[in-house]
mmCIF file of C-alpha atoms and ligand atoms in Angstrom:
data_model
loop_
_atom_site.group_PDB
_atom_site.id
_atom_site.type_symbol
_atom_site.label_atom_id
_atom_site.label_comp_id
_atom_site.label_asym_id
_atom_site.label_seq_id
_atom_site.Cartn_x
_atom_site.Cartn_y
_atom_site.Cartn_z
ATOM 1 C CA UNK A 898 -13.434 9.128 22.596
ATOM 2 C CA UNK A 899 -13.022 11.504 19.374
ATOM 3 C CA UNK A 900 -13.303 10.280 16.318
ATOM 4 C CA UNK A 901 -9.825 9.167 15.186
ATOM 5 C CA UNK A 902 -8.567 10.304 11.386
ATOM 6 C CA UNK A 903 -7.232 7.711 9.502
ATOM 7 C CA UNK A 904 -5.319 8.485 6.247
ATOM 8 C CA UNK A 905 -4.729 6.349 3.076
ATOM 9 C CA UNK A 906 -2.897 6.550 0.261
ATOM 10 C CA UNK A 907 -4.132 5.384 -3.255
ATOM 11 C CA UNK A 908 -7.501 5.110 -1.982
ATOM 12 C CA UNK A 909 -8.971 5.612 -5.497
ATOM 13 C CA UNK A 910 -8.859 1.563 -6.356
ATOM 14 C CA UNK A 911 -8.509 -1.154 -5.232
ATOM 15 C CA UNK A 912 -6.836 -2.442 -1.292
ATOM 16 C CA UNK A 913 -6.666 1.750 -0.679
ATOM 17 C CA UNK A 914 -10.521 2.175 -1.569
ATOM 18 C CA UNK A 915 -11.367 -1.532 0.103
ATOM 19 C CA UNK A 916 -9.310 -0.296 3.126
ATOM 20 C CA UNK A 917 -11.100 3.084 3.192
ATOM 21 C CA UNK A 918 -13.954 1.486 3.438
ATOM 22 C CA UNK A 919 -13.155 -1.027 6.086
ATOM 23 C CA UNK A 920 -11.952 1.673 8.545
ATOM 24 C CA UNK A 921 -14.612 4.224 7.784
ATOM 25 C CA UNK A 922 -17.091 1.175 8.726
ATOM 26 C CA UNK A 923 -14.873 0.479 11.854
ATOM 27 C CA UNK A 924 -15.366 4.509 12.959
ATOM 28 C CA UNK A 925 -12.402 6.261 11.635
ATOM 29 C CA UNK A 926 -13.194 9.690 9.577
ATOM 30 C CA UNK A 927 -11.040 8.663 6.471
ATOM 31 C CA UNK A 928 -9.017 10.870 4.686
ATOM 32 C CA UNK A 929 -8.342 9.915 0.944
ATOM 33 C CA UNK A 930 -5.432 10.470 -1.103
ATOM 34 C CA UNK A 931 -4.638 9.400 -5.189
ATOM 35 C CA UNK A 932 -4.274 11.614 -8.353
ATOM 36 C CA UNK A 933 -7.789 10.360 -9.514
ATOM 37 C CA UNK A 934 -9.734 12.994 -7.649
ATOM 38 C CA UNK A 935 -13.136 11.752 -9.327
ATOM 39 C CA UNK A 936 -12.815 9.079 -7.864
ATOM 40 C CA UNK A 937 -11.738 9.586 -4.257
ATOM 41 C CA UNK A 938 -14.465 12.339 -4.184
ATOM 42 C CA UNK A 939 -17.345 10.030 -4.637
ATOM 43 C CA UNK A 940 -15.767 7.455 -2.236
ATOM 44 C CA UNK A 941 -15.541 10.182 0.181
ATOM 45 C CA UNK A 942 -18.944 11.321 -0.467
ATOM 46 C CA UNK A 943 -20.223 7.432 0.844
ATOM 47 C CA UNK A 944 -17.900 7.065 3.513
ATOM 48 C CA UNK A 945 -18.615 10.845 4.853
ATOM 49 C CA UNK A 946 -14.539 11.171 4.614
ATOM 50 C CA UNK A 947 -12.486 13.860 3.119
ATOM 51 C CA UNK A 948 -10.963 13.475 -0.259
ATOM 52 C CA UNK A 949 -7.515 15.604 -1.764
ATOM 53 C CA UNK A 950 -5.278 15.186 -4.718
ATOM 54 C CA UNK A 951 -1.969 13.223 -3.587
ATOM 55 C CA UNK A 952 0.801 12.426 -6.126
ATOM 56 C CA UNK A 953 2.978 10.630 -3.514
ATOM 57 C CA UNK A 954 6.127 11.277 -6.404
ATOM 58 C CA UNK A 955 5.939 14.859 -5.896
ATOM 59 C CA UNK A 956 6.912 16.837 -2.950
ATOM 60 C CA UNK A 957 4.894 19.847 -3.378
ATOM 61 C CA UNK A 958 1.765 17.636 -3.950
ATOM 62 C CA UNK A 959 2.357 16.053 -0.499
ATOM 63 C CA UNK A 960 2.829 19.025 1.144
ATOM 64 C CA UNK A 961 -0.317 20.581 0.012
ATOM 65 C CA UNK A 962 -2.094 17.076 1.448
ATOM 66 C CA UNK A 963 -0.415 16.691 4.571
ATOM 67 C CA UNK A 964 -1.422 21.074 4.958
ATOM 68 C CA UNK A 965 -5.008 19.888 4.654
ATOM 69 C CA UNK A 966 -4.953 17.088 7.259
ATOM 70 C CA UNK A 967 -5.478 18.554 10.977
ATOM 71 C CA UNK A 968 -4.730 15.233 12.867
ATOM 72 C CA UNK A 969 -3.588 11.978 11.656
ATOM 73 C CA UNK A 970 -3.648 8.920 14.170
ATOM 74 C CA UNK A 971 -3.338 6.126 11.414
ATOM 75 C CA UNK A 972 -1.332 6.543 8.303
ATOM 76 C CA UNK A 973 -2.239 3.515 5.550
ATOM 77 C CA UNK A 974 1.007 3.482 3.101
ATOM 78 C CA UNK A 975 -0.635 1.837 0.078
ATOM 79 C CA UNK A 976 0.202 3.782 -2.963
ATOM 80 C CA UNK A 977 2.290 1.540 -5.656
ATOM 81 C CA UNK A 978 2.186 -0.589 -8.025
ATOM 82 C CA UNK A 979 4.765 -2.564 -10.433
ATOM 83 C CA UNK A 980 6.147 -1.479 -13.651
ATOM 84 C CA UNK A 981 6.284 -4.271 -16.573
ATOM 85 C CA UNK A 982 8.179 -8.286 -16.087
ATOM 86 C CA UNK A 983 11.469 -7.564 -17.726
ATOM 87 C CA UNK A 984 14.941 -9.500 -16.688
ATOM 88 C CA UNK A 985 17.257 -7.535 -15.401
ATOM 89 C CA UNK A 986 19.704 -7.705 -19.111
ATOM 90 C CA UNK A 987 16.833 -5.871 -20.039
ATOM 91 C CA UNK A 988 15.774 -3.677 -17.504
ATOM 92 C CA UNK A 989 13.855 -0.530 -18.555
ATOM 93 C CA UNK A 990 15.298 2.459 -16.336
ATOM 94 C CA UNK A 991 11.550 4.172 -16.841
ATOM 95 C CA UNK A 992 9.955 1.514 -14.978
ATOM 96 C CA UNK A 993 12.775 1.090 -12.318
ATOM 97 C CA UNK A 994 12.582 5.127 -11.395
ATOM 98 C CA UNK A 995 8.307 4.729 -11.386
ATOM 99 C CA UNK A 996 8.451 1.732 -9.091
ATOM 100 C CA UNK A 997 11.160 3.398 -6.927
ATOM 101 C CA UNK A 998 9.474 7.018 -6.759
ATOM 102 C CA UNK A 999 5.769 5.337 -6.124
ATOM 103 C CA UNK A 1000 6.316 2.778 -3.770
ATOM 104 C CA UNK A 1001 9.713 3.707 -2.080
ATOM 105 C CA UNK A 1002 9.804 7.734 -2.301
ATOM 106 C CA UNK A 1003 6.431 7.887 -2.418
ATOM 107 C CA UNK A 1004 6.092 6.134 1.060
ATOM 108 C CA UNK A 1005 8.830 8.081 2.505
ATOM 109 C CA UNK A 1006 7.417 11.550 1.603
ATOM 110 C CA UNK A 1007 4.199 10.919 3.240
ATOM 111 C CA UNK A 1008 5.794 8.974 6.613
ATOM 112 C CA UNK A 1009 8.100 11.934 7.210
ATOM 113 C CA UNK A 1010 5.870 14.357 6.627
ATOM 114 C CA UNK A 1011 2.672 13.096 8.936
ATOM 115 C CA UNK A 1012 5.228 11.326 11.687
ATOM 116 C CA UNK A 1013 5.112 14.808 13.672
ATOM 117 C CA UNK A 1014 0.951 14.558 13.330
ATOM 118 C CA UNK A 1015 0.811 10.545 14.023
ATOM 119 C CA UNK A 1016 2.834 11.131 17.079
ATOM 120 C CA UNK A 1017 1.545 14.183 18.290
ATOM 121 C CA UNK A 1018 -1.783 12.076 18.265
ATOM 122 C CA UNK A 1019 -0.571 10.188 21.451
ATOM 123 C CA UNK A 1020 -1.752 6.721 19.806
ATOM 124 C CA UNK A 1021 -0.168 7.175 16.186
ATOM 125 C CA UNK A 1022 -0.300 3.651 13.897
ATOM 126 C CA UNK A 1023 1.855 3.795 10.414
ATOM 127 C CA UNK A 1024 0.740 0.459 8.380
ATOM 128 C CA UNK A 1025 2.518 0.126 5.314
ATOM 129 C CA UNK A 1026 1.281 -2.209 2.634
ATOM 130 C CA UNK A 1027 4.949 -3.998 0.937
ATOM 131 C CA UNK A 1028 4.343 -7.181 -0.557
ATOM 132 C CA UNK A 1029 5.820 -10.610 -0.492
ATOM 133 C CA UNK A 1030 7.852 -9.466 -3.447
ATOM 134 C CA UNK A 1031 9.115 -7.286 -0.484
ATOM 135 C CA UNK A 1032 10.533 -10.011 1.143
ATOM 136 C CA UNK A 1033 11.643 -12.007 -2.426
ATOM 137 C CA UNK A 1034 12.676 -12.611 -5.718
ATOM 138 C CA UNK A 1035 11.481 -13.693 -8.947
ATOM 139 C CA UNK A 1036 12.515 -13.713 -12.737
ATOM 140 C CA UNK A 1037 11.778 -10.301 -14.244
ATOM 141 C CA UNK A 1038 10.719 -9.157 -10.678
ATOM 142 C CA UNK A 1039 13.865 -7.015 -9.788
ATOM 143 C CA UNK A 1040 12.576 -3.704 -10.602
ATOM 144 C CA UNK A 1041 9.383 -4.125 -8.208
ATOM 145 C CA UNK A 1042 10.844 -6.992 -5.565
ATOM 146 C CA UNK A 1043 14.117 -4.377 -4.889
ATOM 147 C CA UNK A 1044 11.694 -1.407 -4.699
ATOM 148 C CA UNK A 1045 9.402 -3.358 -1.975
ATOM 149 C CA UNK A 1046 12.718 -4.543 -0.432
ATOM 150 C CA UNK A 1047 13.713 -1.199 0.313
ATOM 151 C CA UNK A 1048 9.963 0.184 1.131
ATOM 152 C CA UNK A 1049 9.746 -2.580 3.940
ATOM 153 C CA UNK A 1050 13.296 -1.844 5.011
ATOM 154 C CA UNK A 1051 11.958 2.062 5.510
ATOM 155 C CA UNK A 1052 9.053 0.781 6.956
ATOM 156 C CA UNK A 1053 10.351 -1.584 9.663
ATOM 157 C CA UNK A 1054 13.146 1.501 10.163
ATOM 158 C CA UNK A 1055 10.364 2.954 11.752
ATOM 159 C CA UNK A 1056 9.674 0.441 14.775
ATOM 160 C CA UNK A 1057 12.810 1.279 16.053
ATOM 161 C CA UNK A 1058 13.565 4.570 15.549
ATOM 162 C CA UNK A 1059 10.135 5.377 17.243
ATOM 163 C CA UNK A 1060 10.218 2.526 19.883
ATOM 164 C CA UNK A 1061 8.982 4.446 23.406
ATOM 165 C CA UNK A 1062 6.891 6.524 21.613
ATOM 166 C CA UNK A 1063 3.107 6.304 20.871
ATOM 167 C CA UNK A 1064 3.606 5.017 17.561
ATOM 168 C CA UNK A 1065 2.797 1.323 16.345
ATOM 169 C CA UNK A 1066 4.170 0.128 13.381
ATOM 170 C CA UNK A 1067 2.354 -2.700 10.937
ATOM 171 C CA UNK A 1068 3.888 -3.667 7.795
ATOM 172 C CA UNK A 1069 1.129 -5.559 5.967
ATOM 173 C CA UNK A 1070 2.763 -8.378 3.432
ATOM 174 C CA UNK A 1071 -0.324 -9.343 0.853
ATOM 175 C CA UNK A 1072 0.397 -12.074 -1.992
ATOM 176 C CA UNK A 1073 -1.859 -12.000 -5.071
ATOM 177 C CA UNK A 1074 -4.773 -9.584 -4.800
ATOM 178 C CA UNK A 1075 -6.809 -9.310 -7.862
ATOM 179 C CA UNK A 1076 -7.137 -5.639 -8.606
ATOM 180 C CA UNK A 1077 -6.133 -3.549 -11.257
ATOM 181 C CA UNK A 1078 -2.346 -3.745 -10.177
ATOM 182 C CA UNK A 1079 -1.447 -6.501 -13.151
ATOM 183 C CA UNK A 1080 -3.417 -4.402 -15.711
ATOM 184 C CA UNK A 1081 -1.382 -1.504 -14.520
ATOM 185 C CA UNK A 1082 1.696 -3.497 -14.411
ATOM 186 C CA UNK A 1083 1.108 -4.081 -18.357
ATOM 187 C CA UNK A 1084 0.361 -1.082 -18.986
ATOM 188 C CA UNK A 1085 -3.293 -1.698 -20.582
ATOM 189 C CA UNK A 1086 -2.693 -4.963 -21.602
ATOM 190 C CA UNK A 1087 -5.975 -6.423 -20.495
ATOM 191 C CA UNK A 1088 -5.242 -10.411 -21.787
ATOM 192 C CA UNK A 1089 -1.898 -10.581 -20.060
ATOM 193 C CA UNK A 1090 -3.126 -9.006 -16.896
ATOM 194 C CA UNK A 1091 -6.043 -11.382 -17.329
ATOM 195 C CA UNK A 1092 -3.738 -14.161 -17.109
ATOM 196 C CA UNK A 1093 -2.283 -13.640 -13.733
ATOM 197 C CA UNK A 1094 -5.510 -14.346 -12.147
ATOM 198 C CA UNK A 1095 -6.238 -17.037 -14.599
ATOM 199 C CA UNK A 1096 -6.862 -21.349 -12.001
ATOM 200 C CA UNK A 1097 -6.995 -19.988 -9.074
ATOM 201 C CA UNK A 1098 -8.713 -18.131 -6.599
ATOM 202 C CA UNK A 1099 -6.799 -14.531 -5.596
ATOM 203 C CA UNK A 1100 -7.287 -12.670 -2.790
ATOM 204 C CA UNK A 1101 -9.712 -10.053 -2.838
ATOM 205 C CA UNK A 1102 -9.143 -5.970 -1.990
ATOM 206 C CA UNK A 1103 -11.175 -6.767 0.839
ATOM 207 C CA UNK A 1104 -9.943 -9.638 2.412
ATOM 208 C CA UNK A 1105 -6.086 -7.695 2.495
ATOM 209 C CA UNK A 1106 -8.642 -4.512 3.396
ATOM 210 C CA UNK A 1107 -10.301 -6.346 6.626
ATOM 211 C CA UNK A 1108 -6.708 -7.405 7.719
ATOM 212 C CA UNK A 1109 -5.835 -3.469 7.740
ATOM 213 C CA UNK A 1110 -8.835 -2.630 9.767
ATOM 214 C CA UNK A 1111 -7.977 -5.802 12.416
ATOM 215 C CA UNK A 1112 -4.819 -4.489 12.986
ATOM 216 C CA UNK A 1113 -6.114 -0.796 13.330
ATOM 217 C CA UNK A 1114 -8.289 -1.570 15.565
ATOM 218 C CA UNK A 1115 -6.298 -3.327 18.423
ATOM 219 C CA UNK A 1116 -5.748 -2.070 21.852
ATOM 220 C CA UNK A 1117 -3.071 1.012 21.982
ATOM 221 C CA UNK A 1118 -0.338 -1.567 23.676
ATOM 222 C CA UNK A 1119 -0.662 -3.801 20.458
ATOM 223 C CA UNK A 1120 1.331 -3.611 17.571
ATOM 224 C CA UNK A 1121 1.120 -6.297 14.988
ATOM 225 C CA UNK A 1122 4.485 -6.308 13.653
ATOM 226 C CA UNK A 1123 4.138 -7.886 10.390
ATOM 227 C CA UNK A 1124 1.252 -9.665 8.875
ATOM 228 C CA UNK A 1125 1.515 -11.945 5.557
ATOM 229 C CA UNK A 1126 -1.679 -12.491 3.602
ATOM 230 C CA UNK A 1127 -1.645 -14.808 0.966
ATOM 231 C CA UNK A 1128 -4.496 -16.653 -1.353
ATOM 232 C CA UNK A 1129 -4.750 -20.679 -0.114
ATOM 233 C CA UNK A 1130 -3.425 -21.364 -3.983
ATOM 234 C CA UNK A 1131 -0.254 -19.307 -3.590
ATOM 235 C CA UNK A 1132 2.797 -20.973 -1.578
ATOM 236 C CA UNK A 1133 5.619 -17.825 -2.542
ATOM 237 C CA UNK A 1134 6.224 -15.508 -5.121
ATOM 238 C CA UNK A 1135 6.514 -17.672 -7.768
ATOM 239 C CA UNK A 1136 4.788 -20.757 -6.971
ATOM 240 C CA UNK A 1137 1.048 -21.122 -7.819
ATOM 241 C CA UNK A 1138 -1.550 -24.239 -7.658
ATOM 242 C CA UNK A 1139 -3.861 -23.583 -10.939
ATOM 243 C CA UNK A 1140 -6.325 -25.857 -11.966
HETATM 244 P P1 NAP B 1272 -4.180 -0.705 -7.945
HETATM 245 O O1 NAP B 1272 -5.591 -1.155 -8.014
HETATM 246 O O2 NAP B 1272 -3.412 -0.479 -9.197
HETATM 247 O O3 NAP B 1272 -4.130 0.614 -7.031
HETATM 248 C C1 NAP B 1272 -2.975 1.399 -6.914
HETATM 249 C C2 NAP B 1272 -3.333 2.680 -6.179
HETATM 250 O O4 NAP B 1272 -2.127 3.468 -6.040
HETATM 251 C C3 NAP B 1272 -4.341 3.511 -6.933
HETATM 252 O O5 NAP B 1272 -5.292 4.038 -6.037
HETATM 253 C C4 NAP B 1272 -3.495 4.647 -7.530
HETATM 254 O O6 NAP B 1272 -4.264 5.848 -7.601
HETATM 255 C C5 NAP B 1272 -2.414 4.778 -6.451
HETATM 256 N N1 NAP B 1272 -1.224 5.459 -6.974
HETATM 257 C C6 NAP B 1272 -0.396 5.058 -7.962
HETATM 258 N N2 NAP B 1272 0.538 5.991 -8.194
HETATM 259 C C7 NAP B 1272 0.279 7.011 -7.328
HETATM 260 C C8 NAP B 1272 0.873 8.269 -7.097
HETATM 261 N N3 NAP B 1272 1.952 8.693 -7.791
HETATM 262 N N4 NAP B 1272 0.358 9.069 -6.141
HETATM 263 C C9 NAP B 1272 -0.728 8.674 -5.422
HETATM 264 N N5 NAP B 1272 -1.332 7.498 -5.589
HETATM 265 C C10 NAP B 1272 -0.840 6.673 -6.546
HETATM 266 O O7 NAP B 1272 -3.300 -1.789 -7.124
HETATM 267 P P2 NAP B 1272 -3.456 -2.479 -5.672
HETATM 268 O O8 NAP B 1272 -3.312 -3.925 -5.893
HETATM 269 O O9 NAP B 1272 -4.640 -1.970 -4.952
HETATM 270 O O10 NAP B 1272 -2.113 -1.959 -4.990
HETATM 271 C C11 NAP B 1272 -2.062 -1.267 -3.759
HETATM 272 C C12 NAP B 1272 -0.754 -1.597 -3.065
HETATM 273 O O11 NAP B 1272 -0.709 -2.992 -2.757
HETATM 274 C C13 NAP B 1272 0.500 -1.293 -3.882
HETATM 275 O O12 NAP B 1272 1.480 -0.732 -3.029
HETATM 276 C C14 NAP B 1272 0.936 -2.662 -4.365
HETATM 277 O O13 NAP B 1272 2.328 -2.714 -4.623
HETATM 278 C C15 NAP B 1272 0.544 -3.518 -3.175
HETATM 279 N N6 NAP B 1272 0.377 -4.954 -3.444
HETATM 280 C C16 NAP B 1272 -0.482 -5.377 -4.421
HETATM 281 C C17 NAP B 1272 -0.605 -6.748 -4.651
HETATM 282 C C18 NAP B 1272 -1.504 -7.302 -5.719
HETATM 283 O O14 NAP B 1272 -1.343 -8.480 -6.108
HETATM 284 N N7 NAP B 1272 -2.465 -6.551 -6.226
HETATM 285 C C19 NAP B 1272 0.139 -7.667 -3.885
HETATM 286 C C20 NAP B 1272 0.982 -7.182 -2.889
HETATM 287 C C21 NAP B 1272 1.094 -5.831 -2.670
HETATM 288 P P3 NAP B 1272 -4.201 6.933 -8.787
HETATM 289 O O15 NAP B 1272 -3.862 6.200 -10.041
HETATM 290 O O16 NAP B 1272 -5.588 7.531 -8.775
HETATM 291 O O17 NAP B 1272 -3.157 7.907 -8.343
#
């Protein structure tokens, strides 16, 4: 068989880079996409994948990837991120439009533009990576938890709309993962982000990254639907054994 071309968003950190590296190991050529080109290039340059600019917020920037990208049997949906912890009476709008554009937009732009390529592959696989805030709520989560609402309800969309077509559809549903999301979250704020993380034991990038690659490597007749992936120590969103 050919190799097959797997794609991934935000591969420049974190579960995008850990997944990058899972699938590259597991054959795929990858092909890496993030704004921090420095980065993805020397990724690439390991994993003997392909590296190009990708700001999933801007349409011109995904046309330009999805023009460099011949044939696409697995698309990984993993850009995102959150936007600060503020209640809702104090929303910022700033951080509501980033979350929406990054991880709802963002995963819309690149689905509808490499659908025609994933199907066209005869064994196409979207896997999305939402969250359990997707699925949630929490104090001061509304911006991100209604943003990953909506990017799993796009997602799962999908299962239908394509059913009886060569197309499988895996919406991956991590809890904590220590990575730089919190520090990104707060903007810099290294002590707060610290804090998160702070009695128990996350989950790693790789162990949400070796999930991506199980599921990507099934037999053609089976789609994992939905997996949730969460650390031991975490029971929901909000609920946390630290010692
Ligand atoms: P991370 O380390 O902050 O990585 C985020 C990635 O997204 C980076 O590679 C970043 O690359 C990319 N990105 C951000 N904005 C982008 C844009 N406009 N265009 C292209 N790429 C963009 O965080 P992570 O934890 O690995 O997060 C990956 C995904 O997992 C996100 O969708 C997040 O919501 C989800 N998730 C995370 C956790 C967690 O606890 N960490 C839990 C559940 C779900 P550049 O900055 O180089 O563009």
């Amino acid at each position: 068989m050919s190799t097959r071309t797997a794609v991934i968003t935000g591969a420049s950190a974190g579960i995008g880079a850990a997944t990058a590296r899972a699938l590259a190991k597991a054959g795929f050529h990858v092909v890496l996409g993030a704004r921090r080109l420095d980065r993805l290039q020397s990724l690439a340059a390991e994993l003997s994948g392909t590296a190009h600019q990708l700001d999933v917020t801007d349409a011109e920037s995904v046309a330009s990837f999805v023009d460099q990208i011949p044939e696409c049997h697995v698309l990984v949906n993993n850009a995102g991120g959150a936007r600060g912890l503020e209640r809702v009476d104090a929303a910022d709008e700033e951080h509501w439009r980033w979350m929406w554009e990054t991880n709802v937009l963002g995963t819309l732009r690149l689905t509808k533009a490499l659908l025609p390529k994933l199907v066209a592959s005869g064994d196409g696989h979207v896997l999305t990576v939402t969250s359990v805030a997707g699925h949630e709520v929490y104090d001061g989560g509304a911006g991100y938890t209604s943003a990953k609402h909506a990017q799993s309800a796009l997602h799962r969309t999908l299962r239908s709309e394509h059913f009886g077509e060569p197309i499988r559809i895996t919406e991956i549903v991590p809890g904590m993962v220590e990575t730089d999301f919190s520090l990104n979250r707060f903007e810099g704020d290294a002590e707060r982000a610290e804090k998160v993380y702070q009695g128990l034991q996350a989950l790693t990038a790789e162990d949400v990254a070796d999930v991506i690659a199980f599921a990507a490597t099934r037999p053609s007749h089976v789609n994992l639907d939905q997996i949730v992936i969460k650390p031991r120590a975490q029971l929901n969103g909000s609920r946390f054994h630290r010692t």
